[in-house]
Amino acid sequence: MKNFYITTPIYYVNDSPHIGHAYTSLCCDYIARFKTLDGFNVRFLTGTDEHGQKVENAAKFKKILPNEFVDKVSENFLKLTKILNLSNTDFIRTTQLRHIKSCENLWNKLFDNGHIYLDKYSGWYSIRDEAYYQQNELINGKAPTGAEVEWVEEPSYFFNLSKWQDKLLKLYEDNNSFILPRSRRNEVLSFVKGGLKDLSISRTSFSWGIKVPNDTKHIMYVWLDALTNYITYSGFGSNEKNFKDNWPADLHIVGKDILRFHAVYWPAFLMAADLPLPKRVFAHGWWTNEGEKISKSLGNVIDPIQLVNQYGLDQVRYFLLREVTFGNDGDFSKSQLIQRINSELANNLGNLVQRVISFCLKNTMGKVPDHNNKFKNVDFEIINSYESELLSLRKLIDNQKLDESLKEIWLKISRSNKYIDDQAPWNLKKNDTERMNTVLYCLLESIRQIGILIQPVMPESSSKILDIFGLSVDERKFERLETQLKVGKDLIKQKVIFPRIESR
Ligand code: MSP
């Protein structure tokens, strides 16, 4: 079995989960589920980033100790993984012992390899971004992200990032899909070409973090700590055999705001520690809310849990993945969400299933009818297209064209809708029941295939569709797309799968 390892960023626990967190996680879940159904041994990691000044301040603000605070907030993120029905295979917390050991191990490697030195940092720091900024990067006294910055002067260990410029450029050149999408790759490229400064990787002015080995006045810079989570899960520093088998990651999915950390610092750290590099970093865009930037001060933060409660989980999953070209920014609009639910889910897909199943319940005694082996070319087009569809979906998923993969499946749904209208089984019922049965067989077969293909995006709804045919877990895998429905099998009626939403 081939391995596939995918990660979300680990989320800061300074605040409650919002749509941005949900989005990154859902994109990964979609890919992870696809790969699992396609026969891969998938590892899918998510979790929480619990150290640093931002989290320490949030705990202070709540007047509780940081460790109590992170336990509480991390729990909300863990709950979100259940609410979103994520198929993650672990949930890492940077306060766990396994992670602390892994960080110490990485630090020691970097130190022993001669890439860390002690000096003093004086410069700008943004707590919100947990990032250092150069004077010339500031815009009106703020970080380019709009975050406040403060002047910091403290003893600090440095990582010799400036020495890695050529190696990084070579990496991007040799593997031109290491960073995707292209536009983001170009941004990183010009950043690195502009020259890299050594990176401060320890702090001394606060204490909420992992202590630097052999110099416990220092704590590790939260990004060095956080990025290491990806190798902690693979067994770095605790199980060398596991680590060999389970690293590198195939895909890190991140938001565009944190690409630099993943595409510049992370590969540099790994190269410096003589460790293999992840195969790809993909940066997705940001959501706005009804055209406006999402921010706490504007009070327009979207709560993913509320959204799920109001519209249904699979509906929200489908919408978020389908609405934007993966990699671009997107706008969240309620009317657009309702529009997609009603037209693409309730009408195109839900009605197709409902119409065919009700018709069979009335006219084929609720069983899969006999096709009599009298297929015409139009029938073969419907029942044999899964092979080329699967090939095309694989390609799209491997290139992170998530929205396009859904478009592709919905084309299949449209073709089935056209087929039912063209073949009009309700007319055949009057004068050619044999042909009617063949047509219904093909429609059921197409619904089975659609049910299998939509599992990654809508795990619960697809399950209801596949339950109609009483399929076992094994029969739902992609490799079983070719196993056609057995004639005479009972069809099990289901409730409406996608209720329409009345817009107010
Ligand atoms: N803790 C770091 C990541 C460390 S990974 C080694 C972090 N955490 S975060 O909680 O602030 O952000 C997590 C993710 O949410 C990022 O990928 C970010 O891009 C994403 N989003 C935050 N707001 C968003 C939107 N409005 N829209 C889409 N995604 C956004 O960064």
mmCIF file of C-alpha atoms in Angstrom, residues 17 35 45 47 66 71 129 162 170 188 210 237 260 280 316 319 334 358-359 405 416 426 431 439 452 501:
data_model
loop_
_atom_site.group_PDB
_atom_site.id
_atom_site.type_symbol
_atom_site.label_atom_id
_atom_site.label_comp_id
_atom_site.label_asym_id
_atom_site.label_seq_id
_atom_site.Cartn_x
_atom_site.Cartn_y
_atom_site.Cartn_z
ATOM 1 C CA PRO A 17 -12.127 28.422 15.732
ATOM 2 C CA LYS A 35 -6.663 9.194 -1.209
ATOM 3 C CA LEU A 45 -2.385 15.477 10.831
ATOM 4 C CA GLY A 47 -3.698 20.019 15.882
ATOM 5 C CA PRO A 66 -1.225 29.350 30.136
ATOM 6 C CA ASP A 71 -6.078 22.816 27.559
ATOM 7 C CA ASP A 129 1.801 37.378 13.431
ATOM 8 C CA SER A 162 21.252 33.673 4.983
ATOM 9 C CA LYS A 170 17.822 25.509 -6.331
ATOM 10 C CA VAL A 188 8.376 33.386 -2.478
ATOM 11 C CA ILE A 210 9.910 25.046 24.854
ATOM 12 C CA GLY A 237 13.297 11.934 17.984
ATOM 13 C CA ARG A 260 6.805 32.072 3.911
ATOM 14 C CA ARG A 280 4.781 20.199 -1.716
ATOM 15 C CA VAL A 316 -21.189 23.610 4.044
ATOM 16 C CA PHE A 319 -20.009 24.967 -0.688
ATOM 17 C CA LYS A 334 -25.256 33.431 2.248
ATOM 18 C CA SER A 358 -39.303 6.483 -6.434
ATOM 19 C CA PHE A 359 -39.835 5.287 -9.997
ATOM 20 C CA SER A 405 -12.764 17.970 -9.267
ATOM 21 C CA SER A 416 -27.349 11.436 -15.931
ATOM 22 C CA TRP A 426 -42.086 7.117 -17.861
ATOM 23 C CA ASN A 431 -44.946 0.385 -24.423
ATOM 24 C CA VAL A 439 -32.605 2.484 -18.697
ATOM 25 C CA ILE A 452 -18.962 6.589 -4.453
ATOM 26 C CA ILE A 501 -33.569 25.880 1.730
#
